mmCIF file of C-alpha atoms in Angstrom:
data_model
loop_
_atom_site.group_PDB
_atom_site.id
_atom_site.type_symbol
_atom_site.label_atom_id
_atom_site.label_comp_id
_atom_site.label_asym_id
_atom_site.label_seq_id
_atom_site.Cartn_x
_atom_site.Cartn_y
_atom_site.Cartn_z
ATOM 1 C CA MET A 1 -0.010 -0.124 0.105
ATOM 2 C CA VAL A 2 1.187 3.343 -0.709
ATOM 3 C CA ALA A 3 2.670 5.122 2.213
ATOM 4 C CA GLY A 4 0.087 7.864 3.588
ATOM 5 C CA PRO A 5 2.625 10.871 3.308
ATOM 6 C CA THR A 6 3.841 9.922 0.004
ATOM 7 C CA ARG A 7 0.369 9.531 -1.438
ATOM 8 C CA ARG A 8 -0.844 12.621 0.105
ATOM 9 C CA GLY A 9 2.195 14.618 -1.167
ATOM 10 C CA PHE A 10 1.465 13.361 -4.763
ATOM 11 C CA LEU A 11 -2.195 14.217 -4.493
ATOM 12 C CA HIS A 12 -1.392 17.559 -3.306
ATOM 13 C CA GLY A 13 1.209 18.073 -5.634
ATOM 14 C CA ILE A 14 -1.030 17.257 -8.568
ATOM 15 C CA GLY A 15 -3.353 20.130 -7.632
ATOM 16 C CA ALA A 16 -6.595 21.071 -9.204
ATOM 17 C CA GLY A 17 -5.086 23.799 -10.977
ATOM 18 C CA ALA A 18 -3.305 21.413 -13.206
ATOM 19 C CA ILE A 19 -6.290 19.350 -14.049
ATOM 20 C CA ALA A 20 -9.452 20.818 -15.454
ATOM 21 C CA VAL A 21 -11.894 18.171 -14.215
ATOM 22 C CA PRO A 22 -14.540 19.010 -11.377
ATOM 23 C CA ALA A 23 -14.573 17.459 -7.844
ATOM 24 C CA LEU A 24 -10.866 16.132 -8.159
ATOM 25 C CA GLY A 25 -10.271 16.962 -4.495
ATOM 26 C CA ALA A 26 -13.008 14.302 -3.421
ATOM 27 C CA LEU A 27 -10.634 11.716 -5.047
ATOM 28 C CA ALA A 28 -8.297 12.185 -2.202
ATOM 29 C CA GLY A 29 -10.123 9.967 0.113
ATOM 30 C CA CYS A 30 -10.858 7.223 -2.211
ATOM 31 C CA GLY A 31 -9.536 5.274 -5.195
ATOM 32 C CA GLY A 32 -6.690 3.808 -3.126
ATOM 33 C CA GLY A 33 -7.635 0.366 -3.631
ATOM 34 C CA ASP A 34 -6.249 -0.172 -7.038
ATOM 35 C CA ASP A 35 -3.213 2.050 -6.299
ATOM 36 C CA ALA A 36 -1.574 -0.583 -3.838
ATOM 37 C CA VAL A 37 1.506 -2.082 -5.083
ATOM 38 C CA ARG A 38 0.730 -5.932 -5.706
ATOM 39 C CA ASP A 39 2.968 -8.545 -6.757
ATOM 40 C CA GLU A 40 1.292 -9.383 -9.936
ATOM 41 C CA GLY A 41 4.252 -11.556 -10.961
ATOM 42 C CA ALA A 42 2.552 -14.484 -10.038
ATOM 43 C CA ARG A 43 -0.104 -13.969 -12.658
ATOM 44 C CA LEU A 44 1.973 -15.764 -15.289
ATOM 45 C CA GLY A 45 0.102 -18.752 -16.027
ATOM 46 C CA GLY A 46 -2.576 -19.527 -18.441
ATOM 47 C CA VAL A 47 -0.393 -19.361 -21.527
ATOM 48 C CA PRO A 48 1.151 -22.230 -23.394
ATOM 49 C CA GLU A 49 4.893 -22.843 -22.854
ATOM 50 C CA THR A 50 5.492 -22.531 -26.509
ATOM 51 C CA VAL A 51 4.097 -20.148 -29.060
ATOM 52 C CA PRO A 52 1.697 -21.665 -31.530
ATOM 53 C CA GLU A 53 2.859 -21.568 -35.098
ATOM 54 C CA SER A 54 -0.310 -20.485 -37.213
ATOM 55 C CA PRO A 55 -0.282 -17.625 -39.587
ATOM 56 C CA GLY A 56 -4.109 -17.886 -39.420
ATOM 57 C CA GLY A 57 -3.911 -17.679 -35.706
ATOM 58 C CA ASP A 58 -1.973 -14.570 -35.851
ATOM 59 C CA ALA A 59 -4.690 -12.852 -37.869
ATOM 60 C CA ASP A 60 -7.227 -13.970 -35.267
ATOM 61 C CA LEU A 61 -5.046 -12.649 -32.465
ATOM 62 C CA LEU A 62 -4.587 -9.317 -34.333
ATOM 63 C CA ASN A 63 -8.262 -8.928 -34.853
ATOM 64 C CA SER A 64 -8.875 -9.424 -31.160
ATOM 65 C CA ALA A 65 -6.445 -6.543 -30.514
ATOM 66 C CA LEU A 66 -8.108 -4.654 -33.222
ATOM 67 C CA ALA A 67 -11.569 -5.240 -31.524
ATOM 68 C CA ALA A 68 -10.166 -3.703 -28.265
ATOM 69 C CA GLU A 69 -8.845 -0.722 -30.309
ATOM 70 C CA HIS A 70 -12.510 -0.369 -31.788
ATOM 71 C CA PHE A 71 -13.898 -0.308 -28.379
ATOM 72 C CA ALA A 72 -11.395 2.381 -27.175
ATOM 73 C CA ILE A 73 -12.110 4.675 -30.137
ATOM 74 C CA ALA A 74 -15.626 4.587 -29.455
ATOM 75 C CA ALA A 75 -15.163 5.308 -25.763
ATOM 76 C CA TYR A 76 -12.818 8.282 -26.483
ATOM 77 C CA THR A 77 -15.108 9.571 -29.060
ATOM 78 C CA ALA A 78 -18.359 9.250 -26.798
ATOM 79 C CA ALA A 79 -16.103 10.761 -23.946
ATOM 80 C CA MET A 80 -14.745 14.028 -25.414
ATOM 81 C CA PRO A 81 -18.098 16.113 -25.048
ATOM 82 C CA LEU A 82 -17.718 15.460 -21.296
ATOM 83 C CA LEU A 83 -14.300 16.716 -20.729
ATOM 84 C CA GLU A 84 -12.693 19.938 -20.927
ATOM 85 C CA GLY A 85 -9.124 21.559 -20.485
ATOM 86 C CA VAL A 86 -6.183 19.276 -20.354
ATOM 87 C CA ALA A 87 -8.507 16.212 -19.780
ATOM 88 C CA LEU A 88 -10.049 16.954 -23.201
ATOM 89 C CA ASP A 89 -6.480 17.503 -24.800
ATOM 90 C CA THR A 90 -5.570 14.294 -23.293
ATOM 91 C CA ALA A 91 -8.677 12.205 -24.622
ATOM 92 C CA ARG A 92 -8.106 14.023 -28.184
ATOM 93 C CA ARG A 93 -4.536 12.946 -28.262
ATOM 94 C CA PHE A 94 -5.295 9.314 -26.995
ATOM 95 C CA LEU A 95 -8.115 8.859 -29.704
ATOM 96 C CA ALA A 96 -5.696 9.927 -32.315
ATOM 97 C CA GLN A 97 -3.142 7.221 -30.897
ATOM 98 C CA GLU A 98 -5.841 4.391 -30.739
ATOM 99 C CA ARG A 99 -6.939 5.310 -34.339
ATOM 100 C CA ALA A 100 -3.256 4.979 -35.425
ATOM 101 C CA HIS A 101 -3.107 1.584 -33.482
ATOM 102 C CA ALA A 102 -6.294 0.358 -35.315
ATOM 103 C CA ALA A 103 -4.743 1.667 -38.644
ATOM 104 C CA ARG A 104 -1.569 -0.451 -38.099
ATOM 105 C CA LEU A 105 -3.413 -3.500 -36.926
ATOM 106 C CA ARG A 106 -5.461 -3.409 -39.860
ATOM 107 C CA GLU A 107 -2.310 -3.291 -42.159
ATOM 108 C CA LEU A 108 -0.936 -6.164 -40.292
ATOM 109 C CA VAL A 109 -4.182 -8.239 -40.773
ATOM 110 C CA ALA A 110 -4.097 -7.429 -44.416
ATOM 111 C CA ASP A 111 -0.335 -8.316 -44.894
ATOM 112 C CA LEU A 112 -1.483 -11.825 -43.426
ATOM 113 C CA GLY A 113 -4.151 -12.073 -46.192
ATOM 114 C CA SER A 114 -6.917 -11.992 -43.891
ATOM 115 C CA SER A 115 -9.961 -9.511 -43.408
ATOM 116 C CA ALA A 116 -9.654 -7.051 -40.431
ATOM 117 C CA ALA A 117 -12.527 -7.064 -37.896
ATOM 118 C CA ALA A 118 -14.919 -4.156 -38.382
ATOM 119 C CA PRO A 119 -16.093 -2.209 -35.348
ATOM 120 C CA ALA A 120 -19.444 -3.174 -33.708
ATOM 121 C CA PRO A 121 -22.587 -1.248 -34.835
ATOM 122 C CA SER A 122 -22.778 0.307 -31.364
ATOM 123 C CA TYR A 123 -21.147 0.015 -28.018
ATOM 124 C CA ASP A 124 -22.879 0.044 -24.539
ATOM 125 C CA PHE A 125 -20.935 2.430 -21.897
ATOM 126 C CA ASP A 126 -22.126 3.482 -18.572
ATOM 127 C CA SER A 127 -23.457 7.114 -18.518
ATOM 128 C CA PRO A 128 -20.848 9.139 -16.476
ATOM 129 C CA ALA A 129 -22.311 11.900 -14.802
ATOM 130 C CA ASP A 130 -19.261 14.066 -14.838
ATOM 131 C CA ALA A 131 -15.479 14.627 -16.015
ATOM 132 C CA VAL A 132 -14.345 12.426 -13.176
ATOM 133 C CA GLU A 133 -16.550 9.529 -13.846
ATOM 134 C CA THR A 134 -15.623 9.792 -17.647
ATOM 135 C CA LEU A 135 -12.038 9.555 -16.867
ATOM 136 C CA ARG A 136 -12.651 6.576 -14.619
ATOM 137 C CA LEU A 137 -14.640 4.881 -17.457
ATOM 138 C CA LEU A 138 -11.746 5.625 -19.834
ATOM 139 C CA LEU A 139 -9.329 4.027 -17.266
ATOM 140 C CA GLN A 140 -11.543 0.743 -17.370
ATOM 141 C CA VAL A 141 -11.282 0.918 -21.195
ATOM 142 C CA GLU A 142 -7.558 1.052 -21.256
ATOM 143 C CA ARG A 143 -7.243 -1.632 -18.634
ATOM 144 C CA LYS A 144 -9.419 -4.054 -20.714
ATOM 145 C CA ALA A 145 -7.149 -3.255 -23.623
ATOM 146 C CA ILE A 146 -4.315 -4.055 -21.582
ATOM 147 C CA VAL A 147 -5.723 -7.470 -20.464
ATOM 148 C CA VAL A 148 -6.350 -8.105 -24.178
ATOM 149 C CA TYR A 149 -2.811 -7.253 -25.195
ATOM 150 C CA GLY A 150 -1.518 -9.213 -22.428
ATOM 151 C CA SER A 151 -3.248 -12.382 -23.740
ATOM 152 C CA VAL A 152 -2.595 -11.733 -27.254
ATOM 153 C CA VAL A 153 1.055 -10.650 -27.384
ATOM 154 C CA PRO A 154 2.585 -14.248 -26.064
ATOM 155 C CA ARG A 155 0.536 -16.152 -28.473
ATOM 156 C CA ILE A 156 1.633 -14.368 -31.684
ATOM 157 C CA ALA A 157 3.986 -16.677 -33.613
ATOM 158 C CA ASP A 158 5.559 -14.149 -35.835
ATOM 159 C CA SER A 159 8.195 -12.575 -34.007
ATOM 160 C CA ARG A 160 8.009 -8.972 -35.713
ATOM 161 C CA LEU A 161 4.361 -9.138 -35.431
ATOM 162 C CA ARG A 162 4.755 -9.789 -31.758
ATOM 163 C CA GLN A 163 7.251 -6.986 -31.395
ATOM 164 C CA ALA A 164 4.720 -4.489 -33.111
ATOM 165 C CA VAL A 165 1.832 -5.451 -31.091
ATOM 166 C CA ALA A 166 3.938 -5.256 -27.652
ATOM 167 C CA SER A 167 4.878 -1.680 -28.833
ATOM 168 C CA ILE A 168 0.987 -0.811 -28.885
ATOM 169 C CA ALA A 169 0.527 -2.693 -25.596
ATOM 170 C CA THR A 170 3.060 -0.586 -23.794
ATOM 171 C CA THR A 171 1.348 2.590 -25.117
ATOM 172 C CA GLU A 172 -1.924 1.490 -23.753
ATOM 173 C CA ALA A 173 -0.176 1.148 -20.430
ATOM 174 C CA GLU A 174 1.092 4.766 -20.693
ATOM 175 C CA HIS A 175 -2.365 5.805 -21.523
ATOM 176 C CA ASP A 176 -3.482 4.151 -18.171
ATOM 177 C CA ALA A 177 -0.688 5.869 -16.405
ATOM 178 C CA VAL A 178 -1.739 9.296 -17.692
ATOM 179 C CA LEU A 179 -5.593 8.721 -16.938
ATOM 180 C CA ARG A 180 -4.247 7.816 -13.218
ATOM 181 C CA LEU A 181 -2.534 11.108 -13.196
ATOM 182 C CA ARG A 182 -5.359 12.952 -14.264
ATOM 183 C CA LEU A 183 -7.504 11.382 -11.496
ATOM 184 C CA GLY A 184 -5.007 12.292 -8.884
ATOM 185 C CA ARG A 185 -3.533 8.785 -8.628
ATOM 186 C CA TRP A 186 0.056 7.263 -8.817
ATOM 187 C CA PRO A 187 0.734 6.745 -12.629
ATOM 188 C CA ALA A 188 2.578 3.393 -11.995
ATOM 189 C CA PRO A 189 0.968 1.512 -9.201
ATOM 190 C CA THR A 190 2.304 -1.949 -10.039
ATOM 191 C CA PRO A 191 5.614 -3.495 -10.941
ATOM 192 C CA PHE A 192 3.902 -5.865 -13.512
ATOM 193 C CA VAL A 193 1.154 -4.471 -15.728
ATOM 194 C CA THR A 194 -1.517 -6.929 -16.337
ATOM 195 C CA GLY A 195 -4.664 -4.619 -16.543
ATOM 196 C CA GLY A 196 -6.206 -6.652 -13.519
ATOM 197 C CA ALA A 197 -8.145 -5.219 -10.915
ATOM 198 C CA MET B 1 -13.911 -30.721 -32.382
ATOM 199 C CA THR B 2 -13.148 -32.289 -28.697
ATOM 200 C CA ALA B 3 -10.671 -30.719 -26.278
ATOM 201 C CA GLY B 4 -8.649 -33.927 -26.661
ATOM 202 C CA ALA B 5 -8.373 -33.568 -30.409
ATOM 203 C CA VAL B 6 -7.447 -29.824 -30.217
ATOM 204 C CA SER B 7 -4.706 -30.779 -27.582
ATOM 205 C CA ARG B 8 -3.557 -33.579 -29.798
ATOM 206 C CA ARG B 9 -3.465 -31.306 -32.885
ATOM 207 C CA GLY B 10 -1.619 -28.759 -30.927
ATOM 208 C CA LEU B 11 1.201 -31.197 -29.822
ATOM 209 C CA LEU B 12 1.556 -32.237 -33.492
ATOM 210 C CA LEU B 13 1.817 -28.660 -34.697
ATOM 211 C CA ARG B 14 4.177 -27.373 -32.057
ATOM 212 C CA PRO B 15 7.951 -28.196 -32.523
ATOM 213 C CA ALA B 16 9.836 -29.257 -29.292
ATOM 214 C CA ARG B 17 11.969 -26.391 -28.134
ATOM 215 C CA THR B 18 15.507 -26.902 -28.862
ATOM 216 C CA PHE B 19 18.550 -26.636 -26.746
ATOM 217 C CA ALA B 20 19.650 -23.489 -28.673
ATOM 218 C CA GLN B 21 16.276 -21.942 -28.299
ATOM 219 C CA VAL B 22 16.451 -22.388 -24.427
ATOM 220 C CA ASP B 23 20.076 -21.016 -24.660
ATOM 221 C CA ASP B 24 18.899 -17.987 -26.318
ATOM 222 C CA ASP B 25 16.077 -17.457 -23.628
ATOM 223 C CA VAL B 26 18.887 -17.720 -21.043
ATOM 224 C CA ARG B 27 20.970 -15.183 -22.793
ATOM 225 C CA ILE B 28 18.191 -12.637 -23.233
ATOM 226 C CA VAL B 29 16.893 -12.941 -19.565
ATOM 227 C CA ALA B 30 20.369 -12.730 -18.231
ATOM 228 C CA GLY B 31 20.749 -9.676 -20.400
ATOM 229 C CA ALA B 32 17.671 -8.070 -19.311
ATOM 230 C CA LEU B 33 18.310 -8.763 -15.697
ATOM 231 C CA LEU B 34 21.862 -7.195 -15.866
ATOM 232 C CA LEU B 35 20.150 -3.920 -17.199
ATOM 233 C CA GLU B 36 17.620 -4.074 -14.378
ATOM 234 C CA ARG B 37 20.513 -4.400 -11.752
ATOM 235 C CA VAL B 38 22.289 -1.576 -13.357
ATOM 236 C CA ALA B 39 19.024 0.356 -13.133
ATOM 237 C CA ILE B 40 18.405 -0.313 -9.542
ATOM 238 C CA ALA B 41 22.024 0.932 -8.588
ATOM 239 C CA SER B 42 21.598 3.870 -10.863
ATOM 240 C CA TYR B 43 18.302 4.674 -9.056
ATOM 241 C CA ASP B 44 20.217 4.517 -5.713
ATOM 242 C CA VAL B 45 22.375 7.279 -6.975
ATOM 243 C CA ALA B 46 19.553 9.241 -8.419
ATOM 244 C CA VAL B 47 17.397 8.897 -5.202
ATOM 245 C CA ALA B 48 20.249 10.177 -3.035
ATOM 246 C CA ALA B 49 20.930 13.107 -5.442
ATOM 247 C CA ALA B 50 17.328 13.821 -5.533
ATOM 248 C CA ARG B 51 17.000 14.400 -1.787
ATOM 249 C CA ALA B 52 19.446 17.354 -2.198
ATOM 250 C CA VAL B 53 17.443 18.986 -4.884
ATOM 251 C CA PRO B 54 15.095 21.798 -3.286
ATOM 252 C CA ALA B 55 11.513 21.701 -4.313
ATOM 253 C CA GLY B 56 11.435 24.685 -6.252
ATOM 254 C CA ALA B 57 8.883 26.321 -8.399
ATOM 255 C CA ALA B 58 9.409 23.912 -11.359
ATOM 256 C CA GLU B 59 8.369 21.032 -8.976
ATOM 257 C CA ARG B 60 5.015 22.556 -7.641
ATOM 258 C CA GLY B 61 2.223 20.521 -9.180
ATOM 259 C CA ARG B 62 4.514 17.392 -9.634
ATOM 260 C CA PRO B 63 5.069 14.233 -7.689
ATOM 261 C CA ARG B 64 7.860 14.475 -5.065
ATOM 262 C CA LEU B 65 11.073 13.440 -6.923
ATOM 263 C CA PRO B 66 12.763 11.320 -4.388
ATOM 264 C CA GLU B 67 9.605 9.257 -3.517
ATOM 265 C CA LEU B 68 8.777 8.969 -7.202
ATOM 266 C CA LEU B 69 12.482 7.658 -7.977
ATOM 267 C CA ALA B 70 12.421 5.354 -4.956
ATOM 268 C CA ARG B 71 9.066 3.813 -5.912
ATOM 269 C CA VAL B 72 10.505 3.328 -9.488
ATOM 270 C CA ARG B 73 13.477 1.717 -7.982
ATOM 271 C CA ASP B 74 11.536 -0.634 -5.994
ATOM 272 C CA HIS B 75 9.677 -1.790 -9.258
ATOM 273 C CA GLU B 76 13.063 -2.575 -10.764
ATOM 274 C CA ARG B 77 13.954 -4.715 -7.706
ATOM 275 C CA GLU B 78 10.808 -6.773 -8.186
ATOM 276 C CA HIS B 79 11.596 -7.181 -11.829
ATOM 277 C CA ALA B 80 15.024 -8.359 -11.106
ATOM 278 C CA GLU B 81 13.960 -10.765 -8.249
ATOM 279 C CA VAL B 82 11.468 -12.292 -10.849
ATOM 280 C CA LEU B 83 13.926 -12.470 -13.710
ATOM 281 C CA ALA B 84 16.611 -14.051 -11.350
ATOM 282 C CA SER B 85 14.035 -16.564 -10.465
ATOM 283 C CA LYS B 86 13.056 -17.440 -14.143
ATOM 284 C CA LEU B 87 16.906 -17.281 -15.172
ATOM 285 C CA GLU B 88 17.529 -19.966 -12.324
ATOM 286 C CA GLN B 89 14.604 -22.069 -13.660
ATOM 287 C CA LEU B 90 16.340 -22.010 -17.031
ATOM 288 C CA GLY B 91 19.468 -23.008 -15.662
ATOM 289 C CA GLY B 92 21.153 -19.875 -16.198
ATOM 290 C CA ARG B 93 23.549 -17.842 -14.049
ATOM 291 C CA ALA B 94 22.508 -14.352 -12.779
ATOM 292 C CA PRO B 95 25.035 -11.592 -13.590
ATOM 293 C CA PRO B 96 26.067 -9.862 -10.551
ATOM 294 C CA ALA B 97 24.970 -6.416 -9.522
ATOM 295 C CA PRO B 98 27.370 -3.689 -9.833
ATOM 296 C CA ARG B 99 29.349 -2.868 -6.583
ATOM 297 C CA GLY B 100 30.315 0.793 -6.207
ATOM 298 C CA GLU B 101 30.141 3.700 -8.380
ATOM 299 C CA ALA B 102 33.004 2.967 -10.567
ATOM 300 C CA GLU B 103 31.718 -0.232 -11.232
ATOM 301 C CA LEU B 104 28.378 1.005 -12.089
ATOM 302 C CA ALA B 105 29.962 3.784 -14.429
ATOM 303 C CA ARG B 106 31.645 0.961 -16.286
ATOM 304 C CA ARG B 107 28.602 -1.263 -16.461
ATOM 305 C CA ARG B 108 26.622 1.783 -17.741
ATOM 306 C CA ALA B 109 29.014 2.657 -20.374
ATOM 307 C CA GLN B 110 29.040 -1.064 -21.635
ATOM 308 C CA LEU B 111 25.261 -0.713 -21.934
ATOM 309 C CA GLY B 112 25.557 2.452 -23.739
ATOM 310 C CA LEU B 113 24.100 4.488 -21.014
ATOM 311 C CA ARG B 114 25.759 8.055 -21.525
ATOM 312 C CA ALA B 115 24.160 10.271 -18.655
ATOM 313 C CA PRO B 116 26.914 10.681 -16.202
ATOM 314 C CA LEU B 117 26.563 9.763 -12.484
ATOM 315 C CA GLY B 118 27.706 13.208 -11.413
ATOM 316 C CA GLY B 119 25.931 16.293 -12.153
ATOM 317 C CA LEU B 120 22.390 15.167 -10.918
ATOM 318 C CA ARG B 121 21.840 18.577 -9.329
ATOM 319 C CA THR B 122 18.367 19.595 -10.946
ATOM 320 C CA THR B 123 15.017 17.849 -11.448
ATOM 321 C CA ALA B 124 15.421 18.078 -15.052
ATOM 322 C CA ALA B 125 18.937 16.502 -14.964
ATOM 323 C CA ILE B 126 17.641 13.713 -12.786
ATOM 324 C CA ALA B 127 14.707 13.086 -14.988
ATOM 325 C CA ALA B 128 16.571 12.892 -18.056
ATOM 326 C CA PHE B 129 18.894 10.492 -16.364
ATOM 327 C CA ALA B 130 16.075 8.166 -15.250
ATOM 328 C CA LEU B 131 14.427 8.404 -18.717
ATOM 329 C CA GLU B 132 17.341 7.181 -20.443
ATOM 330 C CA LEU B 133 17.296 3.966 -18.212
ATOM 331 C CA GLU B 134 13.578 3.593 -18.803
ATOM 332 C CA ASP B 135 14.044 4.240 -22.636
ATOM 333 C CA ALA B 136 16.987 1.392 -22.528
ATOM 334 C CA GLN B 137 14.893 -0.985 -20.728
ATOM 335 C CA LEU B 138 11.970 -0.367 -22.979
ATOM 336 C CA THR B 139 14.068 -1.022 -26.216
ATOM 337 C CA THR B 140 15.548 -4.108 -24.333
ATOM 338 C CA PHE B 141 12.198 -5.848 -23.476
ATOM 339 C CA LEU B 142 10.820 -4.896 -26.709
ATOM 340 C CA GLY B 143 13.755 -6.851 -28.195
ATOM 341 C CA ALA B 144 13.059 -9.620 -25.665
ATOM 342 C CA VAL B 145 9.299 -9.949 -26.596
ATOM 343 C CA ARG B 146 10.492 -10.298 -30.344
ATOM 344 C CA ASP B 147 13.181 -12.875 -29.650
ATOM 345 C CA LEU B 148 12.262 -14.969 -26.657
ATOM 346 C CA GLN B 149 10.708 -18.437 -27.491
ATOM 347 C CA ASN B 150 9.111 -19.347 -24.193
ATOM 348 C CA ALA B 151 5.490 -17.830 -24.061
ATOM 349 C CA ALA B 152 5.618 -17.250 -20.543
ATOM 350 C CA LEU B 153 8.652 -15.396 -20.617
ATOM 351 C CA ILE B 154 7.035 -13.295 -23.541
ATOM 352 C CA GLU B 155 4.207 -12.412 -21.207
ATOM 353 C CA LEU B 156 6.595 -11.473 -18.357
ATOM 354 C CA ALA B 157 8.481 -9.178 -20.703
ATOM 355 C CA THR B 158 5.284 -7.556 -21.856
ATOM 356 C CA GLN B 159 4.275 -6.881 -18.317
ATOM 357 C CA ILE B 160 7.300 -5.452 -17.392
ATOM 358 C CA MET B 161 7.442 -3.384 -20.620
ATOM 359 C CA GLY B 162 4.178 -1.726 -19.513
ATOM 360 C CA ALA B 163 5.618 -0.934 -16.182
ATOM 361 C CA GLU B 164 8.627 0.763 -17.736
ATOM 362 C CA GLY B 165 6.324 2.656 -19.815
ATOM 363 C CA GLN B 166 4.190 3.959 -17.086
ATOM 364 C CA HIS B 167 7.661 4.702 -15.152
ATOM 365 C CA ALA B 168 8.546 6.808 -18.464
ATOM 366 C CA VAL B 169 5.269 8.585 -18.053
ATOM 367 C CA ALA B 170 5.810 9.313 -14.300
ATOM 368 C CA LEU B 171 9.214 10.795 -15.153
ATOM 369 C CA ARG B 172 8.058 12.822 -18.161
ATOM 370 C CA SER B 173 5.557 14.335 -15.657
ATOM 371 C CA LEU B 174 8.141 15.962 -13.895
ATOM 372 C CA LEU B 175 9.055 17.818 -16.878
ATOM 373 C CA SER B 176 5.719 18.823 -18.449
ATOM 374 C CA ASP B 177 1.978 17.953 -18.015
ATOM 375 C CA ALA B 178 1.267 18.123 -21.744
ATOM 376 C CA PRO B 179 -0.262 14.917 -23.166
ATOM 377 C CA GLY B 180 1.956 15.133 -26.275
ATOM 378 C CA THR B 181 5.131 14.962 -23.563
ATOM 379 C CA LEU B 182 3.493 12.269 -21.484
ATOM 380 C CA VAL B 183 2.726 9.673 -24.231
ATOM 381 C CA PRO B 184 4.788 11.320 -27.241
ATOM 382 C CA ASP B 185 4.153 8.398 -29.685
ATOM 383 C CA ALA B 186 1.426 5.962 -30.404
ATOM 384 C CA PHE B 187 4.122 3.266 -30.699
ATOM 385 C CA GLU B 188 6.335 3.092 -27.690
ATOM 386 C CA ARG B 189 9.890 1.820 -28.751
ATOM 387 C CA GLY B 190 12.170 3.434 -26.137
ATOM 388 C CA GLU B 191 13.239 6.228 -28.456
ATOM 389 C CA ALA B 192 11.349 9.215 -27.343
ATOM 390 C CA ALA B 193 13.258 12.685 -27.299
ATOM 391 C CA LEU B 194 13.299 14.573 -24.267
ATOM 392 C CA PRO B 195 10.735 17.353 -23.884
#
């Protein structure tokens, strides 16, 4: 668990002036649950010891990642009208980066001779009441994406594809960190990023 | 198709790992562990230097520097612990941690880390020093994800890369709060220019 003085100092340091979202101060007394430093290194099971060799399998895996990107694009698009200031700037930038990820994944799927997954006709999101709830929702979306990438990357057989997708996965972890900063939390709460609760 | 059939098909399609592949994994994990140990020792130096940096105007609205660096160093320690355990399981030998600043400086030079151990007198200098470490780790683990054969190790490397990316965000936040500085590229390769 984060030491009290450390966490308080950080929350104080972030300051409302740096973040254009309402009710930030109310976060100081909550949200500590997922800020705890946990040893997530034990969560390394559940994947085969050898990477399966299957070009068709790689396309399916890339499409799983693409579906997560479509979901994130829809979430950021829906979130933007609810944000302002630096939070809006952040969402705008991350939306552009999610679109870049999706475009790259579509290219990689096409290079394998397969069809890229299309976005769903619609996505259901909770209805956030304010900017803070919107940022929390976006944080959940990023964490879902990290879970998907954490499952996909070790199963990709082609080493170059694996590296390209891991580069995207790391950027999602960075989005997670920035959203935490915007919510007044520590940006890097765990030594092993799994996207878990 | 039954689960048994899938399993059998999987066995037929997956070639057994060769000794050469295991040796490659040992080499990659040992290299990553060496870098983690150099990072830990480097963060020890940075934490000590940060305690002497007065919290000036530039640091208002930012995480407290020594605490942030100590926390990142503690993550690196956890990475090193798990990597050392994995290396032992693979039958490899862990590289020793650098002892003393002279050996640390030599190891850093061998790894291509250019930031000098002296001269860490400002938040900006310390952030640049630490970001060089994080970028080196991101590059190393990105290469590991590509080259490792063992899927569990690939998963571990991906999880560590995520943490190094988050460390980079925390360190960049010392310099600027702009979204374009915090996540400068849609594809993290450990090559971001300093803000």
